[in-house]
Amino acid sequence: MLRQIEGSRAVAESVALCRPEVICAYPISPQTHIVEGLGELVKSGTLAPCEFINVESEFAAMSVAIGASAAGARSYTATASQGLLFMAEAVYNASGLGLPIVMTVANRAIGAPINIWNDHSDSMSQRDCGWIQLFAAHNQEALDLHIQAFKLGEELSMPVMVCMDGFILTHAYERVDMPTQAQVDGFLPPYEPRQVLDVNEPVSIGAMVGPEAFMEVRYLAHAKQLLALDRIPQIAAEFEQRFGRNTGGLVRGYHLDDAETVVVALGSVLGTLRETVEELRAQSGLKIGVLGITSFRPFPLAAVRAALQGAQRVVVLEKSFSVGLGGVVSTDVRLALSGLSLRGYTVVAGLGGRAITRASLARMLHEAAADKLPPLSFLDLDVRIVERQLQREAATRRSGPIAENLLRDLGTVASKVS
């Protein structure tokens, strides 16, 4: 059924259609509306049987999800930013134990300084934790990926993050096609755990593992990620056949057939990129394409290579970066393209919620098509205030707090948090 609805509410209702039995909730912007919506559905009896557990922290949320999943319950939680960092130890435990928890990450910048706006630094910080990471480009995709995430995680017995851009998607009202309960029931079978704590058949879950087997345990998680590379597109195809919507599988290309320059990105910026590319093709005749990556972990090396091998140059647009090195996604893309003669560029953009405009993208893509981009650049970076701070630090030992100095140089003041 077509509905105009907030992204968070769409995700809440799609999760409810998957019949979770335990939902662990701790509020942190911008994911709060998701668990609030689920709380309302549980309280009204619309989602039943389901236990909605208010916990005291994000660490507790993941810990409760681990306990619930180990006891045989379909489990769900959501978080963002500092909350994901706070639960990091338990996040690793969930994947190490092979528990198919589904978690929404409403992507948000990591402080300090404190910032509640969108970028991908939170999810990227956990890219090696053993969870599958799926990135949604828009709210319909976010809704659909959650339904697929439960099926994928439970088949492989591993946890899945569905990442959606905070505020840009979570708080945006868009038209989505909400499936019926019967449709979801026909696609997602009842949860049958591969391991379960049962007082009648007691077992240990999470026992100490020494050097004799720890490498094998870790490799098993890798082997399951490799299995997911096959299963993700299969499940996407099954979903399309049943629901009539293509969610892209591992990657999704746009204008790749004749593209000389291809921009690679994740998340909601793909919509702005596609609009910009259409304008550039119509106005300038530039042969530019877009490759959206849905599955960041496991990273689809073969699919990315196949999609990009006909291009002359690749621009990876990042909403996060590795301080002291450069691009995060770029490193994986570069590995996928090993041995191919392609010119590669990394452009970091949108950090802390900075707007990524079509004008800035068009200017950057013109430079890329002319091979005038540096290997690593930062879209709309104000280098002057950075240089001013470096000069300040070189001139005096007690140069003051960094963020406040930069804001003062910009003629603004720090936001107060009450």
Short mmCIF file of N, CA, C and O in Angstrom, two decimals, residues 173-269:
data_model
loop_
_atom_site.label_atom_id
_atom_site.label_comp_id
_atom_site.label_asym_id
_atom_site.label_seq_id
_atom_site.Cartn_x
_atom_site.Cartn_y
_atom_site.Cartn_z
N TYR A 173 9.96 12.66 4.93
CA TYR A 173 8.68 12.06 4.55
C TYR A 173 8.71 11.76 3.05
O TYR A 173 8.89 12.66 2.23
N GLU A 174 8.57 10.51 2.72
CA GLU A 174 8.57 10.08 1.33
C GLU A 174 7.44 9.08 1.12
O GLU A 174 6.94 8.47 2.07
N ARG A 175 7.09 8.90 -0.13
CA ARG A 175 6.10 7.88 -0.46
C ARG A 175 6.78 6.52 -0.53
O ARG A 175 7.80 6.36 -1.21
N VAL A 176 6.25 5.57 0.21
CA VAL A 176 6.78 4.21 0.19
C VAL A 176 5.64 3.23 -0.03
O VAL A 176 4.47 3.54 0.23
N ASP A 177 5.99 2.08 -0.53
CA ASP A 177 5.04 0.99 -0.72
C ASP A 177 5.20 0.03 0.44
O ASP A 177 6.17 -0.73 0.50
N MET A 178 4.28 0.08 1.40
CA MET A 178 4.37 -0.75 2.58
C MET A 178 3.72 -2.11 2.31
O MET A 178 2.54 -2.18 1.94
N PRO A 179 4.48 -3.21 2.45
CA PRO A 179 3.89 -4.52 2.18
C PRO A 179 2.89 -4.93 3.25
O PRO A 179 2.81 -4.33 4.32
N THR A 180 2.15 -5.96 2.96
CA THR A 180 1.20 -6.49 3.92
C THR A 180 1.87 -7.54 4.80
O THR A 180 2.94 -8.06 4.48
N GLN A 181 1.22 -7.84 5.90
CA GLN A 181 1.74 -8.88 6.79
C GLN A 181 1.80 -10.23 6.06
O GLN A 181 2.77 -10.99 6.22
N ALA A 182 0.81 -10.52 5.25
CA ALA A 182 0.80 -11.79 4.52
C ALA A 182 1.98 -11.87 3.56
O ALA A 182 2.60 -12.94 3.40
N GLN A 183 2.31 -10.77 2.90
CA GLN A 183 3.44 -10.77 1.98
C GLN A 183 4.76 -11.05 2.71
O GLN A 183 5.58 -11.84 2.25
N VAL A 184 4.94 -10.38 3.84
CA VAL A 184 6.18 -10.58 4.59
C VAL A 184 6.24 -11.99 5.17
O VAL A 184 7.30 -12.64 5.14
N ASP A 185 5.12 -12.48 5.66
CA ASP A 185 5.09 -13.86 6.19
C ASP A 185 5.44 -14.87 5.10
O ASP A 185 6.09 -15.89 5.38
N GLY A 186 5.01 -14.60 3.88
CA GLY A 186 5.33 -15.51 2.78
C GLY A 186 6.78 -15.48 2.37
O GLY A 186 7.30 -16.44 1.80
N PHE A 187 7.46 -14.36 2.66
CA PHE A 187 8.87 -14.21 2.30
C PHE A 187 9.80 -14.62 3.43
O PHE A 187 10.86 -15.23 3.20
N LEU A 188 9.43 -14.28 4.67
CA LEU A 188 10.30 -14.51 5.83
C LEU A 188 9.72 -15.60 6.71
O LEU A 188 8.70 -15.41 7.36
N PRO A 189 10.35 -16.77 6.74
CA PRO A 189 9.81 -17.87 7.55
C PRO A 189 10.01 -17.61 9.04
O PRO A 189 10.82 -16.76 9.42
N PRO A 190 9.29 -18.32 9.89
CA PRO A 190 9.51 -18.19 11.33
C PRO A 190 10.97 -18.49 11.69
O PRO A 190 11.63 -19.28 11.04
N TYR A 191 11.44 -17.83 12.73
CA TYR A 191 12.83 -17.95 13.13
C TYR A 191 13.11 -19.34 13.72
O TYR A 191 12.44 -19.78 14.66
N GLU A 192 14.08 -20.03 13.13
CA GLU A 192 14.55 -21.30 13.66
C GLU A 192 16.04 -21.16 13.96
O GLU A 192 16.88 -21.26 13.07
N PRO A 193 16.40 -20.92 15.22
CA PRO A 193 17.80 -20.67 15.56
C PRO A 193 18.67 -21.90 15.35
O PRO A 193 18.23 -23.04 15.53
N ARG A 194 19.91 -21.64 14.95
CA ARG A 194 20.89 -22.72 14.81
C ARG A 194 21.46 -23.12 16.17
O ARG A 194 21.95 -24.22 16.34
N GLN A 195 21.43 -22.22 17.10
CA GLN A 195 21.89 -22.49 18.46
C GLN A 195 20.91 -21.83 19.42
O GLN A 195 20.41 -20.75 19.14
N VAL A 196 20.65 -22.46 20.53
CA VAL A 196 19.68 -21.89 21.46
C VAL A 196 19.98 -22.38 22.88
O VAL A 196 20.36 -23.54 23.08
N LEU A 197 19.85 -21.49 23.84
CA LEU A 197 19.96 -21.85 25.24
C LEU A 197 18.65 -22.49 25.68
O LEU A 197 17.58 -21.89 25.54
N ASP A 198 18.74 -23.70 26.18
CA ASP A 198 17.55 -24.46 26.57
C ASP A 198 17.87 -25.19 27.87
O ASP A 198 18.82 -25.97 27.94
N VAL A 199 17.07 -24.92 28.91
CA VAL A 199 17.33 -25.54 30.22
C VAL A 199 17.20 -27.06 30.15
O VAL A 199 17.78 -27.78 30.97
N ASN A 200 16.44 -27.56 29.19
CA ASN A 200 16.29 -29.00 29.06
C ASN A 200 17.46 -29.66 28.34
O ASN A 200 17.68 -30.86 28.49
N GLU A 201 18.19 -28.86 27.55
CA GLU A 201 19.39 -29.36 26.88
C GLU A 201 20.50 -28.33 27.07
O GLU A 201 20.85 -27.58 26.14
N PRO A 202 21.06 -28.24 28.26
CA PRO A 202 22.03 -27.17 28.56
C PRO A 202 23.30 -27.26 27.72
O PRO A 202 23.85 -28.34 27.51
N VAL A 203 23.72 -26.11 27.21
CA VAL A 203 24.97 -25.99 26.47
C VAL A 203 25.62 -24.67 26.86
O VAL A 203 24.99 -23.80 27.46
N SER A 204 26.90 -24.52 26.54
CA SER A 204 27.60 -23.26 26.73
C SER A 204 27.66 -22.52 25.39
O SER A 204 27.96 -23.12 24.37
N ILE A 205 27.38 -21.23 25.43
CA ILE A 205 27.53 -20.37 24.26
C ILE A 205 28.52 -19.26 24.62
O ILE A 205 28.32 -18.56 25.62
N GLY A 206 29.57 -19.13 23.84
CA GLY A 206 30.56 -18.10 24.12
C GLY A 206 31.65 -18.56 25.06
O GLY A 206 32.19 -17.75 25.83
N ALA A 207 32.01 -19.82 25.01
CA ALA A 207 33.06 -20.33 25.88
C ALA A 207 34.42 -19.75 25.47
O ALA A 207 34.60 -19.25 24.36
N MET A 208 35.38 -19.84 26.40
CA MET A 208 36.75 -19.41 26.11
C MET A 208 37.34 -20.26 24.99
O MET A 208 37.19 -21.49 24.98
N VAL A 209 37.97 -19.61 24.02
CA VAL A 209 38.63 -20.31 22.92
C VAL A 209 40.09 -19.85 22.88
O VAL A 209 40.37 -18.65 22.80
N GLY A 210 41.01 -20.80 22.94
CA GLY A 210 42.43 -20.49 22.95
C GLY A 210 43.02 -20.46 21.56
O GLY A 210 42.32 -20.52 20.55
N PRO A 211 44.36 -20.39 21.49
CA PRO A 211 45.05 -20.31 20.19
C PRO A 211 44.78 -21.49 19.27
O PRO A 211 44.91 -21.36 18.05
N GLU A 212 44.39 -22.63 19.84
CA GLU A 212 44.20 -23.82 19.02
C GLU A 212 43.00 -23.72 18.08
O GLU A 212 42.92 -24.44 17.08
N ALA A 213 42.05 -22.80 18.36
CA ALA A 213 40.85 -22.73 17.52
C ALA A 213 40.38 -21.32 17.22
O ALA A 213 39.45 -21.14 16.42
N PHE A 214 41.00 -20.29 17.84
CA PHE A 214 40.48 -18.93 17.66
C PHE A 214 40.56 -18.48 16.21
O PHE A 214 39.64 -17.83 15.70
N MET A 215 41.63 -18.81 15.52
CA MET A 215 41.75 -18.41 14.13
C MET A 215 40.64 -19.03 13.29
O MET A 215 40.07 -18.40 12.40
N GLU A 216 40.32 -20.28 13.57
CA GLU A 216 39.27 -20.95 12.83
C GLU A 216 37.90 -20.32 13.09
O GLU A 216 37.07 -20.20 12.18
N VAL A 217 37.68 -19.92 14.35
CA VAL A 217 36.42 -19.25 14.68
C VAL A 217 36.28 -17.95 13.90
O VAL A 217 35.24 -17.63 13.33
N ARG A 218 37.38 -17.18 13.88
CA ARG A 218 37.34 -15.91 13.15
C ARG A 218 37.19 -16.13 11.64
O ARG A 218 36.49 -15.40 10.95
N TYR A 219 37.88 -17.17 11.14
CA TYR A 219 37.78 -17.44 9.70
C TYR A 219 36.36 -17.87 9.33
O TYR A 219 35.88 -17.57 8.23
N LEU A 220 35.69 -18.56 10.24
CA LEU A 220 34.31 -18.97 9.98
C LEU A 220 33.43 -17.75 9.70
O LEU A 220 32.57 -17.77 8.81
N ALA A 221 33.65 -16.67 10.48
CA ALA A 221 32.88 -15.44 10.23
C ALA A 221 33.18 -14.91 8.83
O ALA A 221 32.28 -14.44 8.13
N HIS A 222 34.43 -14.99 8.41
CA HIS A 222 34.81 -14.55 7.07
C HIS A 222 34.15 -15.45 6.01
O HIS A 222 33.64 -14.95 5.00
N ALA A 223 34.17 -16.75 6.26
CA ALA A 223 33.57 -17.68 5.31
C ALA A 223 32.07 -17.41 5.14
O ALA A 223 31.53 -17.50 4.03
N LYS A 224 31.41 -17.05 6.23
CA LYS A 224 29.98 -16.74 6.14
C LYS A 224 29.74 -15.44 5.38
O LYS A 224 28.75 -15.30 4.66
N GLN A 225 30.64 -14.48 5.54
CA GLN A 225 30.52 -13.25 4.75
C GLN A 225 30.64 -13.57 3.26
O GLN A 225 29.94 -12.99 2.42
N LEU A 226 31.54 -14.49 2.92
CA LEU A 226 31.69 -14.88 1.52
C LEU A 226 30.42 -15.58 1.02
O LEU A 226 30.01 -15.38 -0.13
N LEU A 227 29.79 -16.37 1.88
CA LEU A 227 28.51 -16.97 1.51
C LEU A 227 27.45 -15.90 1.28
O LEU A 227 26.60 -16.02 0.39
N ALA A 228 27.53 -14.83 2.08
CA ALA A 228 26.56 -13.75 1.94
C ALA A 228 26.68 -13.05 0.58
O ALA A 228 25.70 -12.53 0.06
N LEU A 229 27.89 -13.04 0.00
CA LEU A 229 28.07 -12.44 -1.32
C LEU A 229 27.18 -13.12 -2.37
O LEU A 229 26.71 -12.49 -3.31
N ASP A 230 26.97 -14.41 -2.20
CA ASP A 230 26.07 -15.14 -3.10
C ASP A 230 24.61 -14.97 -2.67
O ASP A 230 23.72 -14.82 -3.52
N ARG A 231 24.38 -14.98 -1.36
CA ARG A 231 23.00 -15.01 -0.88
C ARG A 231 22.31 -13.65 -0.98
O ARG A 231 21.09 -13.59 -1.21
N ILE A 232 23.05 -12.56 -0.84
CA ILE A 232 22.43 -11.23 -0.89
C ILE A 232 21.72 -11.00 -2.23
O ILE A 232 20.54 -10.62 -2.25
N PRO A 233 22.39 -11.21 -3.38
CA PRO A 233 21.66 -11.01 -4.65
C PRO A 233 20.54 -12.02 -4.86
O PRO A 233 19.53 -11.70 -5.50
N GLN A 234 20.70 -13.24 -4.34
CA GLN A 234 19.63 -14.23 -4.48
C GLN A 234 18.39 -13.79 -3.70
O GLN A 234 17.26 -13.88 -4.21
N ILE A 235 18.61 -13.31 -2.47
CA ILE A 235 17.48 -12.86 -1.66
C ILE A 235 16.85 -11.61 -2.28
O ILE A 235 15.62 -11.46 -2.29
N ALA A 236 17.68 -10.72 -2.85
CA ALA A 236 17.14 -9.54 -3.53
C ALA A 236 16.28 -9.94 -4.72
O ALA A 236 15.24 -9.33 -4.97
N ALA A 237 16.71 -10.98 -5.45
CA ALA A 237 15.93 -11.47 -6.59
C ALA A 237 14.62 -12.08 -6.12
O ALA A 237 13.56 -11.88 -6.74
N GLU A 238 14.66 -12.85 -5.03
CA GLU A 238 13.43 -13.42 -4.47
C GLU A 238 12.49 -12.31 -4.02
O GLU A 238 11.27 -12.39 -4.21
N PHE A 239 13.07 -11.27 -3.41
CA PHE A 239 12.26 -10.14 -2.94
C PHE A 239 11.59 -9.44 -4.12
O PHE A 239 10.40 -9.11 -4.07
N GLU A 240 12.34 -9.22 -5.18
CA GLU A 240 11.78 -8.54 -6.36
C GLU A 240 10.65 -9.37 -6.97
O GLU A 240 9.62 -8.82 -7.38
N GLN A 241 10.85 -10.67 -7.02
CA GLN A 241 9.81 -11.54 -7.61
C GLN A 241 8.53 -11.47 -6.78
O GLN A 241 7.42 -11.47 -7.32
N ARG A 242 8.67 -11.38 -5.47
CA ARG A 242 7.50 -11.43 -4.59
C ARG A 242 6.87 -10.04 -4.39
O ARG A 242 5.64 -9.91 -4.28
N PHE A 243 7.72 -9.00 -4.33
CA PHE A 243 7.21 -7.66 -4.00
C PHE A 243 7.24 -6.70 -5.18
O PHE A 243 6.70 -5.60 -5.09
N GLY A 244 7.93 -7.09 -6.27
CA GLY A 244 7.96 -6.25 -7.46
C GLY A 244 8.89 -5.07 -7.40
O GLY A 244 8.76 -4.13 -8.19
N ARG A 245 9.89 -5.10 -6.48
CA ARG A 245 10.83 -3.99 -6.36
C ARG A 245 12.26 -4.51 -6.40
O ARG A 245 12.60 -5.47 -5.70
N ASN A 246 13.09 -3.84 -7.19
CA ASN A 246 14.50 -4.19 -7.29
C ASN A 246 15.28 -3.39 -6.26
O ASN A 246 15.35 -2.16 -6.34
N THR A 247 15.88 -4.06 -5.29
CA THR A 247 16.65 -3.38 -4.25
C THR A 247 18.14 -3.41 -4.52
O THR A 247 18.93 -2.99 -3.69
N GLY A 248 18.54 -3.91 -5.68
CA GLY A 248 19.92 -3.74 -6.11
C GLY A 248 20.87 -4.86 -5.79
O GLY A 248 21.89 -5.01 -6.45
N GLY A 249 20.59 -5.65 -4.77
CA GLY A 249 21.52 -6.73 -4.43
C GLY A 249 22.81 -6.18 -3.83
O GLY A 249 22.79 -5.46 -2.84
N LEU A 250 23.95 -6.47 -4.46
CA LEU A 250 25.25 -6.03 -3.95
C LEU A 250 25.56 -4.60 -4.37
O LEU A 250 26.02 -3.78 -3.56
N VAL A 251 25.36 -4.31 -5.66
CA VAL A 251 25.64 -2.98 -6.21
C VAL A 251 24.54 -2.63 -7.19
O VAL A 251 23.82 -3.50 -7.68
N ARG A 252 24.45 -1.33 -7.49
CA ARG A 252 23.48 -0.89 -8.49
C ARG A 252 24.12 0.18 -9.37
O ARG A 252 24.64 1.18 -8.85
N GLY A 253 24.11 -0.05 -10.68
CA GLY A 253 24.74 0.87 -11.61
C GLY A 253 23.75 1.80 -12.27
O GLY A 253 22.56 1.50 -12.38
N TYR A 254 24.27 2.94 -12.74
CA TYR A 254 23.44 3.96 -13.39
C TYR A 254 24.28 4.61 -14.48
O TYR A 254 25.35 5.18 -14.22
N HIS A 255 23.84 4.48 -15.72
CA HIS A 255 24.56 5.02 -16.88
C HIS A 255 25.99 4.47 -16.96
O HIS A 255 26.92 5.22 -17.27
N LEU A 256 26.15 3.18 -16.75
CA LEU A 256 27.50 2.61 -16.78
C LEU A 256 27.92 2.16 -18.17
O LEU A 256 29.12 2.00 -18.43
N ASP A 257 26.98 1.93 -19.08
CA ASP A 257 27.31 1.31 -20.36
C ASP A 257 28.36 2.09 -21.14
O ASP A 257 29.27 1.51 -21.73
N ASP A 258 28.23 3.43 -21.17
CA ASP A 258 29.17 4.24 -21.95
C ASP A 258 30.01 5.16 -21.08
O ASP A 258 30.70 6.05 -21.59
N ALA A 259 29.97 4.97 -19.76
CA ALA A 259 30.61 5.92 -18.84
C ALA A 259 32.13 5.86 -18.94
O ALA A 259 32.72 4.79 -18.86
N GLU A 260 32.72 7.03 -19.09
CA GLU A 260 34.17 7.14 -19.03
C GLU A 260 34.62 7.44 -17.59
O GLU A 260 35.71 7.04 -17.18
N THR A 261 33.77 8.16 -16.86
CA THR A 261 34.01 8.47 -15.45
C THR A 261 32.87 7.89 -14.64
O THR A 261 31.70 8.09 -14.98
N VAL A 262 33.20 7.14 -13.58
CA VAL A 262 32.17 6.56 -12.72
C VAL A 262 32.40 7.03 -11.29
O VAL A 262 33.52 6.98 -10.78
N VAL A 263 31.32 7.49 -10.66
CA VAL A 263 31.36 7.90 -9.26
C VAL A 263 30.80 6.76 -8.42
O VAL A 263 29.71 6.25 -8.69
N VAL A 264 31.54 6.36 -7.39
CA VAL A 264 31.12 5.29 -6.49
C VAL A 264 30.73 5.92 -5.15
O VAL A 264 31.46 6.77 -4.62
N ALA A 265 29.59 5.51 -4.60
CA ALA A 265 29.14 6.09 -3.34
C ALA A 265 28.19 5.13 -2.64
O ALA A 265 27.74 4.13 -3.22
N LEU A 266 27.86 5.47 -1.38
CA LEU A 266 26.91 4.71 -0.58
C LEU A 266 25.88 5.67 0.00
O LEU A 266 26.19 6.82 0.30
N GLY A 267 24.66 5.20 0.18
CA GLY A 267 23.66 5.96 0.91
C GLY A 267 22.90 6.97 0.08
O GLY A 267 22.85 6.93 -1.16
N SER A 268 22.31 7.95 0.77
CA SER A 268 21.34 8.86 0.16
C SER A 268 21.96 9.81 -0.86
O SER A 268 21.24 10.34 -1.71
N VAL A 269 23.29 10.03 -0.80
CA VAL A 269 23.92 10.93 -1.77
C VAL A 269 23.79 10.40 -3.20
O VAL A 269 23.94 11.16 -4.16
#
